[in-house]
Amino acid sequence: MSSHLDQTFAALADPTRRAMLARLAQGEASVSELAGPFLGSMSLPAVTKHLKVLENAGLVIKTREAQWRPCRLNGTPLKDASNWIEQYRRFWEESFDRLDAYLKTVTRSDKGRHDGRKKKSR
Amino acid sequence: MSSHLDQTFAALADPTRRAMLARLAQGEASVSELAGPFLGSMSLPAVTKHLKVLENAGLVIKTREAQWRPCRLNGTPLKDASNWIEQYRRFWEESFDRLDAYLKTVTRSDKGRHDGRKKKSR
DNA sequence: ATTGTAATTAACTGAAAAGTTAATTATCTT
DNA sequence: AAGATAATTAACTTTTCAGTTAATTACAAT
């Protein structure tokens, strides 16, 4: 049992899969169209599997048209991923760097101790 | 050899690790403080390993203080992850849904064919 | 010096991930 | 009906990941 976010982030952790999403951002594509750029370095079944991971994560929706499987990107799981990350925005923005710098100025001694004792002063 | 984004997304794909980041967002914590909530369900070495993954991804910075390893969150890798995801924002926002709905209205037939032929009309 | 606490390292296990080749299914074309 | 094309499934290998227990390192306190 793995959460939605688990699956989304796991799917995004692979460069082949991110490239496939990038391709799909340009528009619908069949499996072989998606596979094209990778067939030099991996087999078609490997691509099918990557696609399955994206599909299971809900990032790609595969339909049927004759012997083709047109795929399109579904962004909704990315919304949750984005929201999750956004929680941490302050940790990479300027304002935080300044806060951080400030916190470093304040002596960490007592706040930082785990044994409830004072640190020797330097 | 895995890219920065690979490592970041892979690190975020695990709920234990995300929980550890959530804890660190509250402020610095030692390894055992971080481990606390999980010691019911996993061993301390397991926690150390998760922490190592976060550290390798650059999401956590571990320092030394006596026998403790105070850890703090470093948000910068999240910035890249966020930027990557933001590229796809239009795929989960209203405006896109409308565009999508519109595209479905227009007959997909020729646009969607991969063999350059016309579809039989229904 | 000995003991206790914090954390890591070592060595191992089991399960999941990522790839392979070969065979199979489904559909279209002639 | 036969052949070509698109894609998947099966069976297998290899590697990586997540966890375990036991041993070890490092420091502090007495």
PDB file of C-alpha atoms (C1' of nucleotides) in Angstrom:
ATOM      1  CA  MET A   1       0.000   0.000   0.000  1.00  0.00           C
ATOM      2  CA  SER A   2       1.777   3.089  -1.167  1.00  0.00           C
ATOM      3  CA  SER A   3       0.387   6.576  -1.124  1.00  0.00           C
ATOM      4  CA  HIS A   4      -0.369   8.671  -4.093  1.00  0.00           C
ATOM      5  CA  LEU A   5       2.612  10.923  -3.403  1.00  0.00           C
ATOM      6  CA  ASP A   6       4.931   7.934  -3.089  1.00  0.00           C
ATOM      7  CA  GLN A   7       3.972   6.770  -6.535  1.00  0.00           C
ATOM      8  CA  THR A   8       4.180  10.203  -8.076  1.00  0.00           C
ATOM      9  CA  PHE A   9       7.614  11.001  -6.717  1.00  0.00           C
ATOM     10  CA  ALA A  10       8.886   7.520  -7.511  1.00  0.00           C
ATOM     11  CA  ALA A  11       7.672   7.886 -11.085  1.00  0.00           C
ATOM     12  CA  LEU A  12       9.431  11.234 -11.405  1.00  0.00           C
ATOM     13  CA  ALA A  13      12.693   9.871 -10.037  1.00  0.00           C
ATOM     14  CA  ASP A  14      13.655   8.331 -13.361  1.00  0.00           C
ATOM     15  CA  PRO A  15      15.094  10.448 -16.202  1.00  0.00           C
ATOM     16  CA  THR A  16      13.568   8.276 -18.910  1.00  0.00           C
ATOM     17  CA  ARG A  17      10.147   8.776 -17.423  1.00  0.00           C
ATOM     18  CA  ARG A  18      10.654  12.519 -17.031  1.00  0.00           C
ATOM     19  CA  ALA A  19      11.693  12.669 -20.676  1.00  0.00           C
ATOM     20  CA  MET A  20       8.547  10.824 -21.645  1.00  0.00           C
ATOM     21  CA  LEU A  21       6.456  13.337 -19.768  1.00  0.00           C
ATOM     22  CA  ALA A  22       8.330  16.142 -21.497  1.00  0.00           C
ATOM     23  CA  ARG A  23       7.446  14.582 -24.821  1.00  0.00           C
ATOM     24  CA  LEU A  24       3.810  14.228 -23.832  1.00  0.00           C
ATOM     25  CA  ALA A  25       3.702  17.867 -22.815  1.00  0.00           C
ATOM     26  CA  GLN A  26       4.063  18.578 -26.540  1.00  0.00           C
ATOM     27  CA  GLY A  27       0.955  16.538 -27.233  1.00  0.00           C
ATOM     28  CA  GLU A  28      -0.459  13.067 -27.526  1.00  0.00           C
ATOM     29  CA  ALA A  29       1.895  10.309 -28.661  1.00  0.00           C
ATOM     30  CA  SER A  30       1.759   6.587 -29.302  1.00  0.00           C
ATOM     31  CA  VAL A  31       3.959   4.135 -27.440  1.00  0.00           C
ATOM     32  CA  SER A  32       6.412   3.802 -30.319  1.00  0.00           C
ATOM     33  CA  GLU A  33       6.569   7.556 -30.753  1.00  0.00           C
ATOM     34  CA  LEU A  34       7.395   7.833 -27.077  1.00  0.00           C
ATOM     35  CA  ALA A  35       9.881   5.013 -27.331  1.00  0.00           C
ATOM     36  CA  GLY A  36      11.695   6.478 -30.332  1.00  0.00           C
ATOM     37  CA  PRO A  37      14.383   8.482 -28.526  1.00  0.00           C
ATOM     38  CA  PHE A  38      15.235   5.571 -26.244  1.00  0.00           C
ATOM     39  CA  LEU A  39      15.343   2.612 -28.587  1.00  0.00           C
ATOM     40  CA  GLY A  40      19.067   3.173 -28.997  1.00  0.00           C
ATOM     41  CA  SER A  41      19.578   2.525 -25.337  1.00  0.00           C
ATOM     42  CA  MET A  42      16.748   0.262 -24.280  1.00  0.00           C
ATOM     43  CA  SER A  43      14.203  -2.173 -25.633  1.00  0.00           C
ATOM     44  CA  LEU A  44      10.556  -1.550 -26.362  1.00  0.00           C
ATOM     45  CA  PRO A  45       9.314  -3.686 -23.459  1.00  0.00           C
ATOM     46  CA  ALA A  46      11.438  -1.557 -21.150  1.00  0.00           C
ATOM     47  CA  VAL A  47       9.628   1.504 -22.443  1.00  0.00           C
ATOM     48  CA  THR A  48       6.280  -0.203 -21.966  1.00  0.00           C
ATOM     49  CA  LYS A  49       7.216  -0.767 -18.350  1.00  0.00           C
ATOM     50  CA  HIS A  50       8.221   2.820 -17.745  1.00  0.00           C
ATOM     51  CA  LEU A  51       4.942   3.846 -19.259  1.00  0.00           C
ATOM     52  CA  LYS A  52       3.149   1.487 -16.910  1.00  0.00           C
ATOM     53  CA  VAL A  53       4.789   3.203 -13.942  1.00  0.00           C
ATOM     54  CA  LEU A  54       3.624   6.576 -15.210  1.00  0.00           C
ATOM     55  CA  GLU A  55       0.167   5.170 -15.828  1.00  0.00           C
ATOM     56  CA  ASN A  56      -0.063   3.649 -12.346  1.00  0.00           C
ATOM     57  CA  ALA A  57       0.937   6.997 -10.899  1.00  0.00           C
ATOM     58  CA  GLY A  58      -1.892   8.542 -12.906  1.00  0.00           C
ATOM     59  CA  LEU A  59       0.500  10.760 -14.812  1.00  0.00           C
ATOM     60  CA  VAL A  60      -0.324   9.263 -18.176  1.00  0.00           C
ATOM     61  CA  ILE A  61      -3.624   8.178 -19.607  1.00  0.00           C
ATOM     62  CA  LYS A  62      -3.470   5.559 -22.287  1.00  0.00           C
ATOM     63  CA  THR A  63      -6.330   5.102 -24.718  1.00  0.00           C
ATOM     64  CA  ARG A  64      -6.840   2.762 -27.650  1.00  0.00           C
ATOM     65  CA  GLU A  65      -7.021   3.470 -31.307  1.00  0.00           C
ATOM     66  CA  ALA A  66      -6.701   0.412 -33.528  1.00  0.00           C
ATOM     67  CA  GLN A  67      -3.308  -1.126 -32.736  1.00  0.00           C
ATOM     68  CA  TRP A  68      -2.024   2.114 -31.267  1.00  0.00           C
ATOM     69  CA  ARG A  69      -2.172   3.320 -27.693  1.00  0.00           C
ATOM     70  CA  PRO A  70      -2.282   7.077 -27.810  1.00  0.00           C
ATOM     71  CA  CYS A  71      -0.995   8.463 -24.549  1.00  0.00           C
ATOM     72  CA  ARG A  72      -1.592  11.804 -23.003  1.00  0.00           C
ATOM     73  CA  LEU A  73      -0.277  13.551 -19.974  1.00  0.00           C
ATOM     74  CA  ASN A  74      -2.460  13.969 -16.929  1.00  0.00           C
ATOM     75  CA  GLY A  75      -1.158  16.710 -14.675  1.00  0.00           C
ATOM     76  CA  THR A  76      -3.386  16.246 -11.664  1.00  0.00           C
ATOM     77  CA  PRO A  77      -0.968  14.114  -9.631  1.00  0.00           C
ATOM     78  CA  LEU A  78       1.624  16.807 -10.177  1.00  0.00           C
ATOM     79  CA  LYS A  79      -0.638  19.243  -8.429  1.00  0.00           C
ATOM     80  CA  ASP A  80      -0.393  17.282  -5.203  1.00  0.00           C
ATOM     81  CA  ALA A  81       3.340  16.892  -5.604  1.00  0.00           C
ATOM     82  CA  SER A  82       3.657  20.607  -6.190  1.00  0.00           C
ATOM     83  CA  ASN A  83       1.529  21.438  -3.184  1.00  0.00           C
ATOM     84  CA  TRP A  84       3.606  19.175  -1.015  1.00  0.00           C
ATOM     85  CA  ILE A  85       6.831  20.799  -2.097  1.00  0.00           C
ATOM     86  CA  GLU A  86       5.434  24.290  -1.781  1.00  0.00           C
ATOM     87  CA  GLN A  87       5.123  23.764   1.981  1.00  0.00           C
ATOM     88  CA  TYR A  88       8.867  24.007   2.054  1.00  0.00           C
ATOM     89  CA  ARG A  89       9.263  27.064  -0.111  1.00  0.00           C
ATOM     90  CA  ARG A  90      10.538  29.159   2.769  1.00  0.00           C
ATOM     91  CA  PHE A  91      13.463  26.778   3.049  1.00  0.00           C
ATOM     92  CA  TRP A  92      14.868  27.781  -0.277  1.00  0.00           C
ATOM     93  CA  GLU A  93      13.868  31.405  -0.460  1.00  0.00           C
ATOM     94  CA  GLU A  94      15.872  34.474   0.490  1.00  0.00           C
ATOM     95  CA  SER A  95      13.755  35.312   3.480  1.00  0.00           C
ATOM     96  CA  PHE A  96      14.615  31.997   4.990  1.00  0.00           C
ATOM     97  CA  ASP A  97      18.297  32.350   4.318  1.00  0.00           C
ATOM     98  CA  ARG A  98      18.189  35.531   6.339  1.00  0.00           C
ATOM     99  CA  LEU A  99      16.250  33.894   9.121  1.00  0.00           C
ATOM    100  CA  ASP A 100      18.725  31.060   9.057  1.00  0.00           C
ATOM    101  CA  ALA A 101      21.647  33.442   9.227  1.00  0.00           C
ATOM    102  CA  TYR A 102      19.968  35.101  12.153  1.00  0.00           C
ATOM    103  CA  LEU A 103      19.439  31.842  13.973  1.00  0.00           C
ATOM    104  CA  LYS A 104      23.087  31.047  13.553  1.00  0.00           C
ATOM    105  CA  THR A 105      23.978  34.355  15.184  1.00  0.00           C
ATOM    106  CA  VAL A 106      22.009  33.506  18.288  1.00  0.00           C
ATOM    107  CA  THR A 107      24.043  31.101  20.420  1.00  0.00           C
ATOM    108  CA  ARG A 108      22.769  27.602  19.734  1.00  0.00           C
ATOM    109  CA  SER A 109      24.094  26.292  23.059  1.00  0.00           C
ATOM    110  CA  ASP A 110      21.027  25.738  25.200  1.00  0.00           C
ATOM    111  CA  LYS A 111      18.442  25.461  22.445  1.00  0.00           C
ATOM    112  CA  GLY A 112      20.573  22.847  20.765  1.00  0.00           C
ATOM    113  CA  ARG A 113      21.488  20.690  23.745  1.00  0.00           C
ATOM    114  CA  HIS A 114      19.829  17.357  24.084  1.00  0.00           C
ATOM    115  CA  ASP A 115      20.930  16.558  27.613  1.00  0.00           C
ATOM    116  CA  GLY A 116      19.628  19.693  29.283  1.00  0.00           C
ATOM    117  CA  ARG A 117      23.102  20.883  30.255  1.00  0.00           C
ATOM    118  CA  LYS A 118      24.989  24.035  29.505  1.00  0.00           C
ATOM    119  CA  LYS A 119      27.796  24.014  27.022  1.00  0.00           C
ATOM    120  CA  LYS A 120      31.230  25.233  28.146  1.00  0.00           C
ATOM    121  CA  SER A 121      31.683  28.786  26.953  1.00  0.00           C
ATOM    122  CA  ARG A 122      34.446  29.394  24.438  1.00  0.00           C
TER     123      ARG A 122
ATOM    124  CA  MET B   1      25.579   8.159 -11.881  1.00  0.00           C
ATOM    125  CA  SER B   2      22.213   9.703 -11.170  1.00  0.00           C
ATOM    126  CA  SER B   3      21.171  13.290 -11.637  1.00  0.00           C
ATOM    127  CA  HIS B   4      20.334  15.708  -8.916  1.00  0.00           C
ATOM    128  CA  LEU B   5      16.608  15.547  -9.712  1.00  0.00           C
ATOM    129  CA  ASP B   6      16.666  11.744  -9.714  1.00  0.00           C
ATOM    130  CA  GLN B   7      18.044  11.733  -6.210  1.00  0.00           C
ATOM    131  CA  THR B   8      15.697  14.399  -4.948  1.00  0.00           C
ATOM    132  CA  PHE B   9      12.551  12.755  -6.270  1.00  0.00           C
ATOM    133  CA  ALA B  10      13.707   9.324  -5.145  1.00  0.00           C
ATOM    134  CA  ALA B  11      14.322  10.668  -1.649  1.00  0.00           C
ATOM    135  CA  LEU B  12      10.842  12.190  -1.563  1.00  0.00           C
ATOM    136  CA  ALA B  13       9.199   8.979  -2.717  1.00  0.00           C
ATOM    137  CA  ASP B  14       9.316   7.454   0.756  1.00  0.00           C
ATOM    138  CA  PRO B  15       6.800   8.435   3.456  1.00  0.00           C
ATOM    139  CA  THR B  16       9.269   7.927   6.295  1.00  0.00           C
ATOM    140  CA  ARG B  17      11.665  10.334   4.654  1.00  0.00           C
ATOM    141  CA  ARG B  18       8.954  12.878   3.975  1.00  0.00           C
ATOM    142  CA  ALA B  19       7.942  12.645   7.620  1.00  0.00           C
ATOM    143  CA  MET B  20      11.516  13.267   8.644  1.00  0.00           C
ATOM    144  CA  LEU B  21      11.617  16.374   6.502  1.00  0.00           C
ATOM    145  CA  ALA B  22       8.353  17.514   8.053  1.00  0.00           C
ATOM    146  CA  ARG B  23       9.934  17.135  11.465  1.00  0.00           C
ATOM    147  CA  LEU B  24      13.022  19.052  10.391  1.00  0.00           C
ATOM    148  CA  ALA B  25      10.852  21.857   9.085  1.00  0.00           C
ATOM    149  CA  GLN B  26      10.023  22.477  12.754  1.00  0.00           C
ATOM    150  CA  GLY B  27      13.699  22.909  13.505  1.00  0.00           C
ATOM    151  CA  GLU B  28      16.963  21.132  14.026  1.00  0.00           C
ATOM    152  CA  ALA B  29      16.844  17.615  15.465  1.00  0.00           C
ATOM    153  CA  SER B  30      19.285  14.886  16.406  1.00  0.00           C
ATOM    154  CA  VAL B  31      19.140  11.448  14.852  1.00  0.00           C
ATOM    155  CA  SER B  32      17.367   9.905  17.813  1.00  0.00           C
ATOM    156  CA  GLU B  33      14.880  12.749  17.941  1.00  0.00           C
ATOM    157  CA  LEU B  34      14.162  12.138  14.293  1.00  0.00           C
ATOM    158  CA  ALA B  35      13.990   8.415  14.875  1.00  0.00           C
ATOM    159  CA  GLY B  36      11.574   8.670  17.789  1.00  0.00           C
ATOM    160  CA  PRO B  37       8.269   8.387  15.931  1.00  0.00           C
ATOM    161  CA  PHE B  38       9.488   5.411  13.937  1.00  0.00           C
ATOM    162  CA  LEU B  39      11.193   3.266  16.532  1.00  0.00           C
ATOM    163  CA  GLY B  40       7.928   1.430  17.026  1.00  0.00           C
ATOM    164  CA  SER B  41       8.022   0.276  13.420  1.00  0.00           C
ATOM    165  CA  MET B  42      11.684   0.193  12.452  1.00  0.00           C
ATOM    166  CA  SER B  43      15.170   0.002  13.909  1.00  0.00           C
ATOM    167  CA  LEU B  44      17.594   2.842  14.438  1.00  0.00           C
ATOM    168  CA  PRO B  45      19.963   1.703  11.678  1.00  0.00           C
ATOM    169  CA  ALA B  46      17.025   1.818   9.284  1.00  0.00           C
ATOM    170  CA  VAL B  47      16.501   5.446  10.242  1.00  0.00           C
ATOM    171  CA  THR B  48      20.192   6.172   9.786  1.00  0.00           C
ATOM    172  CA  LYS B  49      19.897   4.832   6.263  1.00  0.00           C
ATOM    173  CA  HIS B  50      16.882   6.943   5.398  1.00  0.00           C
ATOM    174  CA  LEU B  51      18.761   9.909   6.727  1.00  0.00           C
ATOM    175  CA  LYS B  52      21.694   9.011   4.502  1.00  0.00           C
ATOM    176  CA  VAL B  53      19.422   9.067   1.480  1.00  0.00           C
ATOM    177  CA  LEU B  54      18.185  12.522   2.422  1.00  0.00           C
ATOM    178  CA  GLU B  55      21.728  13.645   3.038  1.00  0.00           C
ATOM    179  CA  ASN B  56      22.959  12.327  -0.300  1.00  0.00           C
ATOM    180  CA  ALA B  57      20.136  14.167  -1.986  1.00  0.00           C
ATOM    181  CA  GLY B  58      21.315  17.311  -0.219  1.00  0.00           C
ATOM    182  CA  LEU B  59      17.998  17.690   1.584  1.00  0.00           C
ATOM    183  CA  VAL B  60      19.496  17.314   5.023  1.00  0.00           C
ATOM    184  CA  ILE B  61      22.712  18.667   6.436  1.00  0.00           C
ATOM    185  CA  LYS B  62      24.169  16.767   9.329  1.00  0.00           C
ATOM    186  CA  THR B  63      26.620  18.404  11.691  1.00  0.00           C
ATOM    187  CA  ARG B  64      28.422  17.152  14.787  1.00  0.00           C
ATOM    188  CA  GLU B  65      27.998  18.120  18.375  1.00  0.00           C
ATOM    189  CA  ALA B  66      29.625  15.739  20.846  1.00  0.00           C
ATOM    190  CA  GLN B  67      27.999  12.373  20.272  1.00  0.00           C
ATOM    191  CA  TRP B  68      24.974  13.935  18.612  1.00  0.00           C
ATOM    192  CA  ARG B  69      24.423  14.649  14.926  1.00  0.00           C
ATOM    193  CA  PRO B  70      22.155  17.668  14.757  1.00  0.00           C
ATOM    194  CA  CYS B  71      20.373  17.650  11.411  1.00  0.00           C
ATOM    195  CA  ARG B  72      18.778  20.495   9.593  1.00  0.00           C
ATOM    196  CA  LEU B  73      16.728  20.763   6.477  1.00  0.00           C
ATOM    197  CA  ASN B  74      18.242  22.204   3.335  1.00  0.00           C
ATOM    198  CA  GLY B  75      15.586  23.334   0.901  1.00  0.00           C
ATOM    199  CA  THR B  76      17.702  24.112  -2.118  1.00  0.00           C
ATOM    200  CA  PRO B  77      17.205  20.772  -3.895  1.00  0.00           C
ATOM    201  CA  LEU B  78      13.471  21.304  -3.485  1.00  0.00           C
ATOM    202  CA  LYS B  79      13.768  24.460  -5.495  1.00  0.00           C
ATOM    203  CA  ASP B  80      14.911  22.516  -8.543  1.00  0.00           C
ATOM    204  CA  ALA B  81      12.229  19.914  -8.006  1.00  0.00           C
ATOM    205  CA  SER B  82       9.632  22.643  -7.715  1.00  0.00           C
ATOM    206  CA  ASN B  83      10.862  24.374 -10.842  1.00  0.00           C
ATOM    207  CA  TRP B  84      10.734  21.131 -12.755  1.00  0.00           C
ATOM    208  CA  ILE B  85       7.165  20.471 -11.721  1.00  0.00           C
ATOM    209  CA  GLU B  86       6.059  24.036 -12.365  1.00  0.00           C
ATOM    210  CA  GLN B  87       6.764  23.518 -16.065  1.00  0.00           C
ATOM    211  CA  TYR B  88       3.689  21.340 -16.054  1.00  0.00           C
ATOM    212  CA  ARG B  89       1.415  23.658 -14.135  1.00  0.00           C
ATOM    213  CA  ARG B  90      -0.806  24.232 -17.142  1.00  0.00           C
ATOM    214  CA  PHE B  91      -1.593  20.524 -17.130  1.00  0.00           C
ATOM    215  CA  TRP B  92      -3.399  20.696 -13.850  1.00  0.00           C
ATOM    216  CA  GLU B  93      -4.921  24.152 -13.952  1.00  0.00           C
ATOM    217  CA  GLU B  94      -8.407  25.143 -14.999  1.00  0.00           C
ATOM    218  CA  SER B  95      -7.298  26.897 -18.143  1.00  0.00           C
ATOM    219  CA  PHE B  96      -5.832  23.662 -19.385  1.00  0.00           C
ATOM    220  CA  ASP B  97      -8.883  21.638 -18.505  1.00  0.00           C
ATOM    221  CA  ARG B  98     -10.882  23.957 -20.681  1.00  0.00           C
ATOM    222  CA  LEU B  99      -8.379  23.680 -23.493  1.00  0.00           C
ATOM    223  CA  ASP B 100      -8.505  19.946 -23.072  1.00  0.00           C
ATOM    224  CA  ALA B 101     -12.263  19.883 -23.175  1.00  0.00           C
ATOM    225  CA  TYR B 102     -12.118  21.947 -26.309  1.00  0.00           C
ATOM    226  CA  LEU B 103      -9.636  19.614 -27.956  1.00  0.00           C
ATOM    227  CA  LYS B 104     -11.923  16.703 -27.248  1.00  0.00           C
ATOM    228  CA  THR B 105     -14.748  18.502 -29.013  1.00  0.00           C
ATOM    229  CA  VAL B 106     -12.721  18.891 -32.170  1.00  0.00           C
ATOM    230  CA  THR B 107     -12.632  15.571 -34.052  1.00  0.00           C
ATOM    231  CA  ARG B 108      -9.391  13.822 -33.153  1.00  0.00           C
ATOM    232  CA  SER B 109      -9.434  11.693 -36.324  1.00  0.00           C
ATOM    233  CA  ASP B 110      -6.680  13.088 -38.510  1.00  0.00           C
ATOM    234  CA  LYS B 111      -4.621  14.752 -35.822  1.00  0.00           C
ATOM    235  CA  GLY B 112      -4.570  11.487 -33.939  1.00  0.00           C
ATOM    236  CA  ARG B 113      -3.735   9.118 -36.772  1.00  0.00           C
ATOM    237  CA  HIS B 114      -0.293   7.691 -36.925  1.00  0.00           C
ATOM    238  CA  ASP B 115      -0.540   6.145 -40.357  1.00  0.00           C
ATOM    239  CA  GLY B 116      -1.469   9.249 -42.261  1.00  0.00           C
ATOM    240  CA  ARG B 117      -4.863   7.895 -43.272  1.00  0.00           C
ATOM    241  CA  LYS B 118      -8.350   9.124 -42.720  1.00  0.00           C
ATOM    242  CA  LYS B 119     -10.567   7.424 -40.226  1.00  0.00           C
ATOM    243  CA  LYS B 120     -13.888   6.021 -41.449  1.00  0.00           C
ATOM    244  CA  SER B 121     -16.602   8.434 -40.502  1.00  0.00           C
ATOM    245  CA  ARG B 122     -19.230   7.152 -38.106  1.00  0.00           C
TER     246      ARG B 122
ATOM    247  C1'  DA C   1      39.253   3.380  34.079  1.00  0.00           C
ATOM    248  C1'  DT C   2      34.492   2.072  33.559  1.00  0.00           C
ATOM    249  C1'  DT C   3      29.947   2.758  32.243  1.00  0.00           C
ATOM    250  C1'  DG C   4      26.275   4.812  29.450  1.00  0.00           C
ATOM    251  C1'  DT C   5      24.521   7.136  25.435  1.00  0.00           C
ATOM    252  C1'  DA C   6      24.364   8.390  20.352  1.00  0.00           C
ATOM    253  C1'  DA C   7      25.046   6.899  16.165  1.00  0.00           C
ATOM    254  C1'  DT C   8      27.260   4.264  12.500  1.00  0.00           C
ATOM    255  C1'  DT C   9      29.116   0.211  10.170  1.00  0.00           C
ATOM    256  C1'  DA C  10      29.114  -4.653   8.799  1.00  0.00           C
ATOM    257  C1'  DA C  11      27.028  -8.519   7.089  1.00  0.00           C
ATOM    258  C1'  DC C  12      23.174 -10.460   5.690  1.00  0.00           C
ATOM    259  C1'  DT C  13      18.076 -11.254   3.822  1.00  0.00           C
ATOM    260  C1'  DG C  14      14.023 -10.526   1.056  1.00  0.00           C
ATOM    261  C1'  DA C  15      11.447  -7.926  -2.087  1.00  0.00           C
ATOM    262  C1'  DA C  16      10.995  -4.591  -5.714  1.00  0.00           C
ATOM    263  C1'  DA C  17      12.928  -2.251  -9.842  1.00  0.00           C
ATOM    264  C1'  DA C  18      14.862  -2.161 -14.321  1.00  0.00           C
ATOM    265  C1'  DG C  19      16.427  -4.438 -17.825  1.00  0.00           C
ATOM    266  C1'  DT C  20      16.771  -8.465 -21.281  1.00  0.00           C
ATOM    267  C1'  DT C  21      14.916 -11.873 -25.232  1.00  0.00           C
ATOM    268  C1'  DA C  22      11.279 -14.567 -27.031  1.00  0.00           C
ATOM    269  C1'  DA C  23       6.520 -15.419 -27.620  1.00  0.00           C
ATOM    270  C1'  DT C  24       1.834 -13.654 -27.974  1.00  0.00           C
ATOM    271  C1'  DT C  25      -2.175 -10.706 -28.884  1.00  0.00           C
ATOM    272  C1'  DA C  26      -4.666  -7.468 -31.545  1.00  0.00           C
ATOM    273  C1'  DT C  27      -5.519  -4.858 -35.460  1.00  0.00           C
ATOM    274  C1'  DC C  28      -4.927  -3.227 -40.081  1.00  0.00           C
ATOM    275  C1'  DT C  29      -3.647  -4.122 -45.085  1.00  0.00           C
ATOM    276  C1'  DT C  30      -3.610  -6.620 -49.197  1.00  0.00           C
TER     277       DT C  30
ATOM    278  C1'  DA D   1      -6.243 -15.930 -45.474  1.00  0.00           C
ATOM    279  C1'  DA D   2      -1.634 -14.088 -45.005  1.00  0.00           C
ATOM    280  C1'  DG D   3       1.536 -10.683 -43.688  1.00  0.00           C
ATOM    281  C1'  DA D   4       2.936  -6.447 -41.379  1.00  0.00           C
ATOM    282  C1'  DT D   5       2.758  -3.354 -37.512  1.00  0.00           C
ATOM    283  C1'  DA D   6       1.974  -1.916 -32.541  1.00  0.00           C
ATOM    284  C1'  DA D   7       2.231  -3.179 -28.231  1.00  0.00           C
ATOM    285  C1'  DT D   8       2.044  -6.353 -24.341  1.00  0.00           C
ATOM    286  C1'  DT D   9       3.104 -10.476 -21.635  1.00  0.00           C
ATOM    287  C1'  DA D  10       6.072 -14.160 -19.943  1.00  0.00           C
ATOM    288  C1'  DA D  11      10.076 -15.740 -17.988  1.00  0.00           C
ATOM    289  C1'  DC D  12      14.263 -14.725 -16.418  1.00  0.00           C
ATOM    290  C1'  DT D  13      18.613 -11.990 -14.654  1.00  0.00           C
ATOM    291  C1'  DT D  14      20.808  -8.409 -12.219  1.00  0.00           C
ATOM    292  C1'  DT D  15      20.867  -4.602  -9.319  1.00  0.00           C
ATOM    293  C1'  DT D  16      19.116  -1.679  -5.904  1.00  0.00           C
ATOM    294  C1'  DC D  17      16.421  -0.776  -1.789  1.00  0.00           C
ATOM    295  C1'  DA D  18      14.620  -1.345   2.794  1.00  0.00           C
ATOM    296  C1'  DG D  19      15.012  -3.729   6.467  1.00  0.00           C
ATOM    297  C1'  DT D  20      17.206  -6.857  10.116  1.00  0.00           C
ATOM    298  C1'  DT D  21      20.729  -8.033  14.220  1.00  0.00           C
ATOM    299  C1'  DA D  22      25.195  -7.699  16.077  1.00  0.00           C
ATOM    300  C1'  DA D  23      29.412  -5.309  16.543  1.00  0.00           C
ATOM    301  C1'  DT D  24      31.894  -0.970  16.666  1.00  0.00           C
ATOM    302  C1'  DT D  25      33.141   3.894  17.208  1.00  0.00           C
ATOM    303  C1'  DA D  26      33.055   8.164  19.636  1.00  0.00           C
ATOM    304  C1'  DC D  27      32.214  10.957  23.261  1.00  0.00           C
ATOM    305  C1'  DA D  28      30.646  12.220  28.189  1.00  0.00           C
ATOM    306  C1'  DA D  29      30.031  11.360  32.922  1.00  0.00           C
ATOM    307  C1'  DT D  30      31.283   9.349  37.099  1.00  0.00           C
TER     308       DT D  30
END
